[in-house]
mmCIF file of C-alpha atoms (C1' of nucleotides) in Angstrom:
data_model
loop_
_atom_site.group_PDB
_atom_site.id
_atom_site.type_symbol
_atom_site.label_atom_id
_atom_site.label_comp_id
_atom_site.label_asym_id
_atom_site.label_seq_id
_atom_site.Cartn_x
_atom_site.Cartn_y
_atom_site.Cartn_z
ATOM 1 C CA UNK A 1 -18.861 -38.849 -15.911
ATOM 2 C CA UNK A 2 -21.768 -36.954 -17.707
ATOM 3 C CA UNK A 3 -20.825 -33.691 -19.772
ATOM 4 C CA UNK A 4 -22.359 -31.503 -17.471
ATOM 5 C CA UNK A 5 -20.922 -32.614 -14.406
ATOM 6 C CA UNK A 6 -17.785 -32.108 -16.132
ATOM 7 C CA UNK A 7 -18.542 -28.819 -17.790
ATOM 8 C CA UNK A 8 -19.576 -27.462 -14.391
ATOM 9 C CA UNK A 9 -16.775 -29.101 -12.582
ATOM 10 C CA UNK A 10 -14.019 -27.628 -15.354
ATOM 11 C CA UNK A 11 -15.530 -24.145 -15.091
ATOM 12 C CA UNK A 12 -16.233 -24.074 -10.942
ATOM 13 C CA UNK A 13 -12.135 -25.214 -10.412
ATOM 14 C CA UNK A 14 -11.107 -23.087 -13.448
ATOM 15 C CA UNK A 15 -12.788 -20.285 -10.918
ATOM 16 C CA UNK A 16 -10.736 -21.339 -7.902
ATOM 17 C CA UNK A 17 -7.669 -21.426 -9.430
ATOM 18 C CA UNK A 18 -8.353 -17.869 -11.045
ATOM 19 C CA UNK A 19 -8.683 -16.355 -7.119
ATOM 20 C CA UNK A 20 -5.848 -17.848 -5.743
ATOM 21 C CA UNK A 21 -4.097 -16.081 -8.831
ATOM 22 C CA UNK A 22 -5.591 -12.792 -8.109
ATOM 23 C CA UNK A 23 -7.636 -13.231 -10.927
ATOM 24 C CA UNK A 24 -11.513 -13.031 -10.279
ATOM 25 C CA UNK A 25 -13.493 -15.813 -10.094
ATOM 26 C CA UNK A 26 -15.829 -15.056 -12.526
ATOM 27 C CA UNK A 27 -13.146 -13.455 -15.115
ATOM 28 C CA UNK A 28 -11.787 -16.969 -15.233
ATOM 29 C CA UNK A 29 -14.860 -18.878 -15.275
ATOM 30 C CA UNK A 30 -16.150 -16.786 -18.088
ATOM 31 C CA UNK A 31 -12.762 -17.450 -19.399
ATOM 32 C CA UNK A 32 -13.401 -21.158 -19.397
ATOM 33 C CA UNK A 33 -16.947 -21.181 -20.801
ATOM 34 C CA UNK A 34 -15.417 -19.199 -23.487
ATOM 35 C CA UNK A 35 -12.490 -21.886 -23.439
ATOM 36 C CA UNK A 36 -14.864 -24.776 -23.989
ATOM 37 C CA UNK A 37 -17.301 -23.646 -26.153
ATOM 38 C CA UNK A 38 -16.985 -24.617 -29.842
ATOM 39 C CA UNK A 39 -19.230 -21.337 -30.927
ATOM 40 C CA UNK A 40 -18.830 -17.817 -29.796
ATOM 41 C CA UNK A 41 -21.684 -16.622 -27.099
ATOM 42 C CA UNK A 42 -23.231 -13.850 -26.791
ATOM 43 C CA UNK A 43 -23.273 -11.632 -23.254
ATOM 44 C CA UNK A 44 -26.860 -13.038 -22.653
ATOM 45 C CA UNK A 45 -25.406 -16.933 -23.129
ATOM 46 C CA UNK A 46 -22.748 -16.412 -20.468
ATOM 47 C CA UNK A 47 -25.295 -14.570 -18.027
ATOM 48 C CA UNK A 48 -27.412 -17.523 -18.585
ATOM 49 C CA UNK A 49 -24.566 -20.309 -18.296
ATOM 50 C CA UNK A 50 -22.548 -18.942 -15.073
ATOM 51 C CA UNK A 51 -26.202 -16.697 -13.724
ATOM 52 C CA UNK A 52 -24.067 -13.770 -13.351
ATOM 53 C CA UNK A 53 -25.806 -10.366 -14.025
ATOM 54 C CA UNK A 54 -25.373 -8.195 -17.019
ATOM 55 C CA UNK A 55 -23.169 -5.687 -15.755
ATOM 56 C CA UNK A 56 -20.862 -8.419 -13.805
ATOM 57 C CA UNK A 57 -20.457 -10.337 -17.251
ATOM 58 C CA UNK A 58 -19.980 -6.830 -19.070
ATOM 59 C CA UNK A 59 -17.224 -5.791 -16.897
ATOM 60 C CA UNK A 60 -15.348 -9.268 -16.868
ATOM 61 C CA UNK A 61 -15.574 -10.187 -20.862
ATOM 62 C CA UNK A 62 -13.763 -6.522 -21.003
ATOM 63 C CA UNK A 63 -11.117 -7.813 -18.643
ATOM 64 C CA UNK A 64 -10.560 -10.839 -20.138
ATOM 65 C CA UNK A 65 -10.454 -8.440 -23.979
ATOM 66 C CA UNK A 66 -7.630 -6.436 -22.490
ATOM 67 C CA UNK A 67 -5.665 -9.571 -21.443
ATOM 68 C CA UNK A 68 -6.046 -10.356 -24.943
ATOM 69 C CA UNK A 69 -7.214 -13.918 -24.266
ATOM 70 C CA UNK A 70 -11.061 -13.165 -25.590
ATOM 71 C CA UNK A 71 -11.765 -11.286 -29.066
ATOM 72 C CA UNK A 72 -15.243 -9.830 -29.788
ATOM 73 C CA UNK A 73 -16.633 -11.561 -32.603
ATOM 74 C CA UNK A 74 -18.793 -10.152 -35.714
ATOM 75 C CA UNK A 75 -22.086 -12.344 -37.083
ATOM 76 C CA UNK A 76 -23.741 -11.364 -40.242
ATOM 77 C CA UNK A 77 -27.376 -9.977 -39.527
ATOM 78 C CA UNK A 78 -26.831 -10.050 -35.840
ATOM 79 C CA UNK A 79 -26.395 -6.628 -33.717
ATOM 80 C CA UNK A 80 -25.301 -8.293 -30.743
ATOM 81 C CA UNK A 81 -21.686 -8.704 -29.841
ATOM 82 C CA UNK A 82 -20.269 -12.173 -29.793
ATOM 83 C CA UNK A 83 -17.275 -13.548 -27.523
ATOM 84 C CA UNK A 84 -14.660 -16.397 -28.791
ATOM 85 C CA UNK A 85 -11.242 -17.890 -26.290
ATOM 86 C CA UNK A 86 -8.566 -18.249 -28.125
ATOM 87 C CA UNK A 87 -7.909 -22.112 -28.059
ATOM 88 C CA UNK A 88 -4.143 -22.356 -28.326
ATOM 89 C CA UNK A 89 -3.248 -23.355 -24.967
ATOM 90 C CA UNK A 90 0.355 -21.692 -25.240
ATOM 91 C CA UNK A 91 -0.610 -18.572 -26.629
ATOM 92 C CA UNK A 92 -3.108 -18.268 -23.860
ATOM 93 C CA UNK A 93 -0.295 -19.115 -21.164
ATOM 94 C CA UNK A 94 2.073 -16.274 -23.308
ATOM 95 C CA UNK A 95 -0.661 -13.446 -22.788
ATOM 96 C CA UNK A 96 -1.449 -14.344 -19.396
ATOM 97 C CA UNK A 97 2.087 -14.140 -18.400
ATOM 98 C CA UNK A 98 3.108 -11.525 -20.273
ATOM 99 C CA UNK A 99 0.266 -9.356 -18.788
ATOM 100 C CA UNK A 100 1.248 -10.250 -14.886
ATOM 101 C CA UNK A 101 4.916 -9.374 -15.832
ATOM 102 C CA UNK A 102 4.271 -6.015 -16.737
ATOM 103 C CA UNK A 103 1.723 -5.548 -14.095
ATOM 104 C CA UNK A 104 4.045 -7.584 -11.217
ATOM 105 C CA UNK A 105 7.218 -8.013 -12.181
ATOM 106 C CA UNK A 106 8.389 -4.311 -13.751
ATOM 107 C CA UNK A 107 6.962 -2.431 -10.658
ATOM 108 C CA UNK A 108 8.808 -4.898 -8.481
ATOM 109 C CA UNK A 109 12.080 -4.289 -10.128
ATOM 110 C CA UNK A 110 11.355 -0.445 -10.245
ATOM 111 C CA UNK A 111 11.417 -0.491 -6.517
ATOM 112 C CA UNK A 112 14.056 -2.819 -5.921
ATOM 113 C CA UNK A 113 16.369 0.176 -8.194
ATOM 114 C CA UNK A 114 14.847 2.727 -5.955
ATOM 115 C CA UNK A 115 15.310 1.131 -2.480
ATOM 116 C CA UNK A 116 18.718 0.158 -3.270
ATOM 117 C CA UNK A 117 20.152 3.656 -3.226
ATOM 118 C CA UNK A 118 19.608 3.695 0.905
ATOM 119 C CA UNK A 119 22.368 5.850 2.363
ATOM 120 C CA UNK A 120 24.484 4.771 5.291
ATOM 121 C CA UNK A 121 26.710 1.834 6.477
ATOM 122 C CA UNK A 122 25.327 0.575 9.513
ATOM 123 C CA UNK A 123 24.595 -3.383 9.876
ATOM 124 C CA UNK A 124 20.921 -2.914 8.919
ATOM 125 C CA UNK A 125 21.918 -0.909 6.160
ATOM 126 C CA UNK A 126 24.259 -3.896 4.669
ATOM 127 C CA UNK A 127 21.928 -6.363 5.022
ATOM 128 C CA UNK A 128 19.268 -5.053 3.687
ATOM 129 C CA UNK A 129 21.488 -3.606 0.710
ATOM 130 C CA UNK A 130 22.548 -7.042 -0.038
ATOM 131 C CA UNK A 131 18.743 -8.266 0.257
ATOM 132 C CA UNK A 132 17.696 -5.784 -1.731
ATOM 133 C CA UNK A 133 20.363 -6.452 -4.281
ATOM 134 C CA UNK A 134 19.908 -10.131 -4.593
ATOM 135 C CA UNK A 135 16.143 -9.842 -4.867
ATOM 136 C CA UNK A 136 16.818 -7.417 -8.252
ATOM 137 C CA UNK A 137 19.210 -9.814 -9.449
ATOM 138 C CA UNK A 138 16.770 -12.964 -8.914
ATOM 139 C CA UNK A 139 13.668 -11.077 -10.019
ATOM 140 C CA UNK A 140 15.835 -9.997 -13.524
ATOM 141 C CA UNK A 141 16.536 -13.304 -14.258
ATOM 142 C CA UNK A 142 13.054 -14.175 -13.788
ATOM 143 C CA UNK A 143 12.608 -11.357 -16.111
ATOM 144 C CA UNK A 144 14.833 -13.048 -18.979
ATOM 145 C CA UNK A 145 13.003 -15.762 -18.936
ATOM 146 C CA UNK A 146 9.525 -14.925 -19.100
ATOM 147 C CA UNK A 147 10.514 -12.787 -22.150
ATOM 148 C CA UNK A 148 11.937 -15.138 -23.689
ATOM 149 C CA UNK A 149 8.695 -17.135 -22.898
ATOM 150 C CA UNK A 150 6.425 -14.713 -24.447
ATOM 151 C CA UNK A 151 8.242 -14.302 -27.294
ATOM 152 C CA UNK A 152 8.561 -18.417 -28.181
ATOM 153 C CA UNK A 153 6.272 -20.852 -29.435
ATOM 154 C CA UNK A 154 5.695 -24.400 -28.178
ATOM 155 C CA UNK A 155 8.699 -26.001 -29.801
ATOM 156 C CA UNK A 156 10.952 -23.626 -28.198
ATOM 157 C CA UNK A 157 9.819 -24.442 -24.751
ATOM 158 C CA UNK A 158 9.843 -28.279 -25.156
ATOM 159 C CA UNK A 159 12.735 -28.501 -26.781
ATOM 160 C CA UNK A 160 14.295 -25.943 -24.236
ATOM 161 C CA UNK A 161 12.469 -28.567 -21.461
ATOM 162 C CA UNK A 162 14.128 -31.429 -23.198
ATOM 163 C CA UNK A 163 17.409 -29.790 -22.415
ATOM 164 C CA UNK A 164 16.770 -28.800 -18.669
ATOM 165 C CA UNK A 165 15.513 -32.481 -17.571
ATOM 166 C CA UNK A 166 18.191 -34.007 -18.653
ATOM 167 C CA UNK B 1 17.057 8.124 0.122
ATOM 168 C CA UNK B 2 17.204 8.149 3.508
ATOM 169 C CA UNK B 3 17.182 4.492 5.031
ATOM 170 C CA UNK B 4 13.692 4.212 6.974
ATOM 171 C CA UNK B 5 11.922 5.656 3.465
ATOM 172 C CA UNK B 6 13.384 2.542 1.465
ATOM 173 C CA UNK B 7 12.727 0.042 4.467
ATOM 174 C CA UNK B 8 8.959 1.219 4.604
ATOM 175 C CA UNK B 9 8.906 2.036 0.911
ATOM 176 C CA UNK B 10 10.449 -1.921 0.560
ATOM 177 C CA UNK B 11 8.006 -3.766 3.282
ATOM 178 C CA UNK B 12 4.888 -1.938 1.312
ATOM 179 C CA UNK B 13 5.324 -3.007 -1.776
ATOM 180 C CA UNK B 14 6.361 -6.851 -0.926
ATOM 181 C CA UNK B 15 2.676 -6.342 0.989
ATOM 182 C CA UNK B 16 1.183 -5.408 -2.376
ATOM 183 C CA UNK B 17 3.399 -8.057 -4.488
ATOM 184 C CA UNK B 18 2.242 -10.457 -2.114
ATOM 185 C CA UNK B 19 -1.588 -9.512 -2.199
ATOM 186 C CA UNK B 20 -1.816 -10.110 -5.902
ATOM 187 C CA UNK B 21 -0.247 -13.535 -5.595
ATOM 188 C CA UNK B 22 -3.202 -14.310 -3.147
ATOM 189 C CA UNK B 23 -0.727 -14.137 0.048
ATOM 190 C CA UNK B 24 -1.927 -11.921 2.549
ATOM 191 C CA UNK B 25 -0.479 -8.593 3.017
ATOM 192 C CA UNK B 26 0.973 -8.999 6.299
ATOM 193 C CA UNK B 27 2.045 -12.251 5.945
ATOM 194 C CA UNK B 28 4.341 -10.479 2.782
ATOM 195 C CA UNK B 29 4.909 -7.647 5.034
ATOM 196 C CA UNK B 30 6.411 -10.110 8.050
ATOM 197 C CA UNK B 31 8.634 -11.708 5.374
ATOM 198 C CA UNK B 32 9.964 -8.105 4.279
ATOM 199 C CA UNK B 33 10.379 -6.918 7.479
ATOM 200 C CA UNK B 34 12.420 -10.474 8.503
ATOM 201 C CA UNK B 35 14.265 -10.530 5.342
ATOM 202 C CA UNK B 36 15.855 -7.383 6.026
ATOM 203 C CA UNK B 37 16.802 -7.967 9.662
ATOM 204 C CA UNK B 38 20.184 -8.676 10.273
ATOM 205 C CA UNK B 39 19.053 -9.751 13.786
ATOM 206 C CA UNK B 40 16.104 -12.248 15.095
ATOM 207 C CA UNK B 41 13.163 -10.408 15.824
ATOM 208 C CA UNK B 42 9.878 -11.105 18.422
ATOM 209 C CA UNK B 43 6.603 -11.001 18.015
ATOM 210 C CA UNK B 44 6.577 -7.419 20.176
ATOM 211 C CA UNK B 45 8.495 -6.632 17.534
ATOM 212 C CA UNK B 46 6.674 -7.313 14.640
ATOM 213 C CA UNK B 47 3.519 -5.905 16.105
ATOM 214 C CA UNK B 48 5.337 -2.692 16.883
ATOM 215 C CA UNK B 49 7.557 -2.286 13.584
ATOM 216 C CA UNK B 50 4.410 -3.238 11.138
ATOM 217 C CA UNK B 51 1.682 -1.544 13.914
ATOM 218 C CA UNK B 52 -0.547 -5.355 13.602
ATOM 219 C CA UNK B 53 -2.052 -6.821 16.394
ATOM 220 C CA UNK B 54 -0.930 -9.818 18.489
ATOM 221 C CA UNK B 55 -3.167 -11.941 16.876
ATOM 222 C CA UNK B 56 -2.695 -10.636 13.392
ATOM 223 C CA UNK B 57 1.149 -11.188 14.046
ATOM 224 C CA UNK B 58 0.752 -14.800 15.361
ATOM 225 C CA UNK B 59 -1.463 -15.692 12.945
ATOM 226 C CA UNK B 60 1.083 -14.557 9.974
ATOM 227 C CA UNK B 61 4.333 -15.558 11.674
ATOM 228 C CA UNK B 62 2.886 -18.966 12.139
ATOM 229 C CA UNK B 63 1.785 -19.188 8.053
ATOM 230 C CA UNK B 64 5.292 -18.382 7.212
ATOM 231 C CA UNK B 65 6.702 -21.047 9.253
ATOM 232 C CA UNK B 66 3.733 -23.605 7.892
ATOM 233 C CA UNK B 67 5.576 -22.703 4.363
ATOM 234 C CA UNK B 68 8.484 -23.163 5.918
ATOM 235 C CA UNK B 69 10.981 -19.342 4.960
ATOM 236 C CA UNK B 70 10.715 -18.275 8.669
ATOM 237 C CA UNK B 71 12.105 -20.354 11.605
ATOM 238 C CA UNK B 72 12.210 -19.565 15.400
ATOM 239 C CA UNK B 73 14.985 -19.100 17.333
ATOM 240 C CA UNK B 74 15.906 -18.986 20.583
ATOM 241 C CA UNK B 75 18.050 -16.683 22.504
ATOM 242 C CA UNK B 76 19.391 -17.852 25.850
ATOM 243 C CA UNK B 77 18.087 -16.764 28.876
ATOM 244 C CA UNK B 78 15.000 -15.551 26.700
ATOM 245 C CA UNK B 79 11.355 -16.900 26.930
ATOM 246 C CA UNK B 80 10.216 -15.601 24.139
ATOM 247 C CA UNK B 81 10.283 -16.831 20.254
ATOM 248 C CA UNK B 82 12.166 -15.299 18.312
ATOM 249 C CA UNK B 83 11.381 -15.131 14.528
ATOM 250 C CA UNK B 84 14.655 -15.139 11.093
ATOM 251 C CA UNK B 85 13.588 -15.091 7.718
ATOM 252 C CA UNK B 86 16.083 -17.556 5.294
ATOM 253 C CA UNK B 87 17.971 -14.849 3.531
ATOM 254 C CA UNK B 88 19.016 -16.951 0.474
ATOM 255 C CA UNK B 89 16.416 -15.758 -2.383
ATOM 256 C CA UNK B 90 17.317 -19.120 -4.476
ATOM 257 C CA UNK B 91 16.110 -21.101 -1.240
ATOM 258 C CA UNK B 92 12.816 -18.849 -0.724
ATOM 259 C CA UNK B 93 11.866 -19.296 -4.511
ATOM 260 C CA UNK B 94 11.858 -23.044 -4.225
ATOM 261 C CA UNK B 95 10.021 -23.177 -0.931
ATOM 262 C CA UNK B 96 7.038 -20.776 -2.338
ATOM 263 C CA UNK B 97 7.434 -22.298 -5.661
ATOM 264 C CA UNK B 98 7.045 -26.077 -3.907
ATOM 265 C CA UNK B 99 3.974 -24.632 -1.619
ATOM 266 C CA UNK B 100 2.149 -22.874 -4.314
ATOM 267 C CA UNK B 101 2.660 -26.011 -6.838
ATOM 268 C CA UNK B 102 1.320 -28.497 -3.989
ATOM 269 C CA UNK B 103 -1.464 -26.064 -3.097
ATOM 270 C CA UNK B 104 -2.464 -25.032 -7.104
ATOM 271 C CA UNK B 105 -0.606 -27.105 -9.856
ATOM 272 C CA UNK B 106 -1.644 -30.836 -7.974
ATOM 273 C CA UNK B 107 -4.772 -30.027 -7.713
ATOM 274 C CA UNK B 108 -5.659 -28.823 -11.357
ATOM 275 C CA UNK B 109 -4.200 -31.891 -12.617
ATOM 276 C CA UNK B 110 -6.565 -34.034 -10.463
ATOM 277 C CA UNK B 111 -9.368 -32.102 -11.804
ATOM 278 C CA UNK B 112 -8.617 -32.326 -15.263
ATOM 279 C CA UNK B 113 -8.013 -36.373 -15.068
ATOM 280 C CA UNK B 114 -11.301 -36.823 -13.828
ATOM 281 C CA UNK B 115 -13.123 -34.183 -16.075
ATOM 282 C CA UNK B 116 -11.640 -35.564 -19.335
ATOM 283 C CA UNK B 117 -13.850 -38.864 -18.454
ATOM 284 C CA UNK B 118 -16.843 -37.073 -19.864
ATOM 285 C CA UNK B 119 -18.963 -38.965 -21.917
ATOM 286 C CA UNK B 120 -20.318 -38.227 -26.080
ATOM 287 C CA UNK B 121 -19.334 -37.502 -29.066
ATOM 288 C CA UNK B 122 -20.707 -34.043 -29.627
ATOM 289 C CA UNK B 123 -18.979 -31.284 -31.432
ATOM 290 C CA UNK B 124 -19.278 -29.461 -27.785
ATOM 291 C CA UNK B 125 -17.726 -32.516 -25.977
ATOM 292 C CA UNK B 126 -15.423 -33.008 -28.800
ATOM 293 C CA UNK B 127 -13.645 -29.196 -28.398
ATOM 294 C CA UNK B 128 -14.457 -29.868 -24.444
ATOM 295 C CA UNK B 129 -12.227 -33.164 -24.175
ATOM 296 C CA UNK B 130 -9.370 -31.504 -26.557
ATOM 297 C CA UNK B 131 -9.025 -28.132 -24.540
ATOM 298 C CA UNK B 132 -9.034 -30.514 -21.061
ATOM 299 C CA UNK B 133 -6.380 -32.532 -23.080
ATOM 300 C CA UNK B 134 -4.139 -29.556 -23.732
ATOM 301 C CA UNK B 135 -4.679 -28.380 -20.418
ATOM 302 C CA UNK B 136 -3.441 -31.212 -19.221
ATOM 303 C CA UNK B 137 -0.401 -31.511 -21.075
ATOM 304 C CA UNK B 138 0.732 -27.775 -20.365
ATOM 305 C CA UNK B 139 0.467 -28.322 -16.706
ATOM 306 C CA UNK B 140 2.242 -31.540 -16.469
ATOM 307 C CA UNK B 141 5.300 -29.942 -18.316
ATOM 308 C CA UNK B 142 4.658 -27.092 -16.105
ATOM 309 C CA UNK B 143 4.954 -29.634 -13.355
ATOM 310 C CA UNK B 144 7.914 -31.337 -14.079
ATOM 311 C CA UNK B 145 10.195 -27.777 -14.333
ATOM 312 C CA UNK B 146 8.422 -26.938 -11.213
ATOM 313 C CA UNK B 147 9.989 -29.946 -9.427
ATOM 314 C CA UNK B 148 13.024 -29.602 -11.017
ATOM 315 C CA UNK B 149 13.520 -26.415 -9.917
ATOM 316 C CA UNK B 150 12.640 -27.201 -6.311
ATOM 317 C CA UNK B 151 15.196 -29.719 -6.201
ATOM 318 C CA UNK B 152 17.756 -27.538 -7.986
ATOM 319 C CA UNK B 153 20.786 -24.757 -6.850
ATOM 320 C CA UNK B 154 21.350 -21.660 -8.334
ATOM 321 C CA UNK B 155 24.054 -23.325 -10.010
ATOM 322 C CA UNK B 156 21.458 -25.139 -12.226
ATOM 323 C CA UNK B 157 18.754 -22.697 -12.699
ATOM 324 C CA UNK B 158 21.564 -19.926 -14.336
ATOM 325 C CA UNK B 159 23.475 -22.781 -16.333
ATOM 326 C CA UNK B 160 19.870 -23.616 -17.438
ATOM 327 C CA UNK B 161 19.353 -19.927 -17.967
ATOM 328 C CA UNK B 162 22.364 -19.600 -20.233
ATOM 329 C CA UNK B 163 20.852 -22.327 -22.265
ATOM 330 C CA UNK B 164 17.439 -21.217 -22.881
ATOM 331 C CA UNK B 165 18.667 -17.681 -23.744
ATOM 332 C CA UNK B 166 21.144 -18.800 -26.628
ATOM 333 C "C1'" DA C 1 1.309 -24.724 43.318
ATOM 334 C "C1'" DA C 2 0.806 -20.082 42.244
ATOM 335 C "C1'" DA C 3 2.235 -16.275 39.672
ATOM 336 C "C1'" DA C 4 4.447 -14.305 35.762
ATOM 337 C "C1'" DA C 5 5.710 -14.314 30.935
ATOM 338 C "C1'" DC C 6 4.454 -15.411 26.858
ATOM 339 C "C1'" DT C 7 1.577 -17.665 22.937
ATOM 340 C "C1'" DT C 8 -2.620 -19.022 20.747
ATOM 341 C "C1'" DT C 9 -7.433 -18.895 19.701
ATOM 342 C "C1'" DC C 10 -11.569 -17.071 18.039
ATOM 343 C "C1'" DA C 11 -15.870 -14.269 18.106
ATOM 344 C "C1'" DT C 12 -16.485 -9.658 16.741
ATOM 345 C "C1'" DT C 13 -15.521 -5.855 13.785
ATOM 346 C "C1'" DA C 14 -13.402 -3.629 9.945
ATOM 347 C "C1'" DA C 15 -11.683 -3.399 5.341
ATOM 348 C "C1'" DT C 16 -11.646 -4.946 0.890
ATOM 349 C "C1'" DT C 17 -13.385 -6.762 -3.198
ATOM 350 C "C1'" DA C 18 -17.134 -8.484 -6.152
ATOM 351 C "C1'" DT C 19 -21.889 -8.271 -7.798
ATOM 352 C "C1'" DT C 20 -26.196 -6.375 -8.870
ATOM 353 C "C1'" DG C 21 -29.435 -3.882 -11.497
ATOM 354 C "C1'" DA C 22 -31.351 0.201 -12.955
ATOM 355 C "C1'" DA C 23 -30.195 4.234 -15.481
ATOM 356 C "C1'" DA C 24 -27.401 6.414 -18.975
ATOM 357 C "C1'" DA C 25 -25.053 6.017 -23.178
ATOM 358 C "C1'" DT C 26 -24.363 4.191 -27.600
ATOM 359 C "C1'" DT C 27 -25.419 2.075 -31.943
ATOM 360 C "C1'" DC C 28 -28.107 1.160 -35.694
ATOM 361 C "C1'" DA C 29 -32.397 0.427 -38.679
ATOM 362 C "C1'" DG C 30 -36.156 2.537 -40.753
ATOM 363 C "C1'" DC D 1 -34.441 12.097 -36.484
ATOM 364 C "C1'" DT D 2 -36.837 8.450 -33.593
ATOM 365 C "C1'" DG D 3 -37.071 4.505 -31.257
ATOM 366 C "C1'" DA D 4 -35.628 -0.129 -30.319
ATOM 367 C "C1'" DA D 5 -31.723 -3.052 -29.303
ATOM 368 C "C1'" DT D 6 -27.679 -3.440 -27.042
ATOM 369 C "C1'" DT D 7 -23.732 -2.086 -24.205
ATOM 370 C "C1'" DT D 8 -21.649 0.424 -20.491
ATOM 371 C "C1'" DT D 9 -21.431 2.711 -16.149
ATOM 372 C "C1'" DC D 10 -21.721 3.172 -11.357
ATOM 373 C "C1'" DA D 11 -23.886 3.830 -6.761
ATOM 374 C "C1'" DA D 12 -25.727 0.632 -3.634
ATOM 375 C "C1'" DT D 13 -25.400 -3.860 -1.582
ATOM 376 C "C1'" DA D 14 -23.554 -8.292 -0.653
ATOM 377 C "C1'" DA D 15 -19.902 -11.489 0.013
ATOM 378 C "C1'" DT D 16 -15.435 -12.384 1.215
ATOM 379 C "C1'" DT D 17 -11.302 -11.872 3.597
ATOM 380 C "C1'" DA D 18 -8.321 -9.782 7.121
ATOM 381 C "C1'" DA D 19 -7.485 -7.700 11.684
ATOM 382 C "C1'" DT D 20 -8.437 -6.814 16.439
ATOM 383 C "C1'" DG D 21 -8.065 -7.716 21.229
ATOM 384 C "C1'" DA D 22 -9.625 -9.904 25.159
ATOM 385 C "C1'" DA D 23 -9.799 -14.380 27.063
ATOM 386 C "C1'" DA D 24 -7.991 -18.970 27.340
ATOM 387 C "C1'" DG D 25 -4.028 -21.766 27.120
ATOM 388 C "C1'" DT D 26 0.989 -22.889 27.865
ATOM 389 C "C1'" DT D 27 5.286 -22.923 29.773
ATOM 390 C "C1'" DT D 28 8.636 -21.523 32.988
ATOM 391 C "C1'" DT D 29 10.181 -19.587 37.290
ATOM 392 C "C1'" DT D 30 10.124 -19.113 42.157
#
DNA sequence: AAAAACTTTCATTAATTATTGAAAATTCAG
DNA sequence: CTGAATTTTCAATAATTAATGAAAGTTTTT
């Protein structure tokens, strides 16, 4: 396959993925320019690489800074801002899922406290008590472990992947 | 809290959770609403408890059973469907965990077997092949506790838990 | 076989979300 | 301070996605 095709390819499916995430499609594909790129580019590169307009690639780089997973970069002699991905696969994964934990998971669980303190005995009160109450108990064991995830490094999780396979 | 507040308060939010996991809003909200149920419910139902159209009902209560946590029912001497939600969480997790791994995780990996073919030696297609590479590797580990948790109990994923944590 | 009860489809419409681009704001060099 | 380079904002527009509801399709009853 020629580089292109497969630059184009990597970036267009690194898109898709990003939507069905609820991440936009051009916050991830900026992400994966950024991703593949050996240098740090420039806002004007990226507009020129995924044709997006100025404002659109403004307003997505700053997404992708408060996620953490892009840092502006500094050249000597040059006024512009520069962008750089941070390579490391696993601290990419740590960021990303540290960021939809405290935007999913901690309002979820806030809710699931709330709703629980329904008053009255009836059927449809039980059941959805117990729901309610197994949901909070799944979702904070979910919890555990995605702390625990964003506090590790590689080795932890292989060697903690080692253990669950077998 | 009186009980309607934390039924409505619980079906809106599982709309929203939903949303940003790129499931619909009503499908979510259908799932609530059946979750909490201690009896079957009918489309009539649905439409009149969640104020949706027929078609919007149809349309969701037949995506939930295409991902298999709803199933209808039938009542005797009834024509109509009737509609229960699978109230064990453990059993829900795996079934959107085994749907959303078919529908995203598969497909990545597909994508980044054929991209890594690209062809050169270039710094660019040098950091290009070894962030595909990574890629690659992260999602097939990803994979495999994906599919062992779809195959798993409870039983497992908490002894499992127990080990990670220590 | 016709009517009644119910389900499904799908073109239209509405709601939501993303993108543009020009204008405003900021930063920096001289 | 002035003006050029660059970044940011945001109202307008476009694109996408979801919802409606009437019509068509099924199934069951009589």
């Amino acid at each position: 396959m020629e580089f292109n095709e497969a630059k184009n390819k990597f970036i267009q499916n690194w898109g898709i993925l990003g939507s069905s995430w609820g991440i936009n499609r051009t916050m991830a594909q900026i992400h994966a320019l950024l991703l593949i790129s050996p240098n740090v580019l420039s806002t004007e590169d990226i507009m020129d690489e995924l044709k997006i307009s100025r404002g659109n690639a403004n307003m997505n780089i700053r997404a992708l800074m408060d996620w953490g997973i892009v840092t502006k970069e500094y050249k000597v002699g040059e006024r512009r801002d520069f962008f750089n991905a941070d390579k490391d696969i696993w601290a990419v994964a740590r960021l990303i899922i540290k960021e939809r934990s405290k935007r999913e998971i901690e309002p979820v669980l806030k809710v699931l406290s709330e709703v629980k303190k329904a008053e009255g005995n009836t059927e449809e009160i039980e059941t959805f008590k117990t729901v309610v109450s197994d949901l909070e108990s799944f979702t904070s064991s979910l919890n555990g472990v995605v702390e625990k995830f964003v506090k590790s490094d590689e080795h932890w999780f292989y060697k903690n992947l080692l253990k669950m396979v077998k």
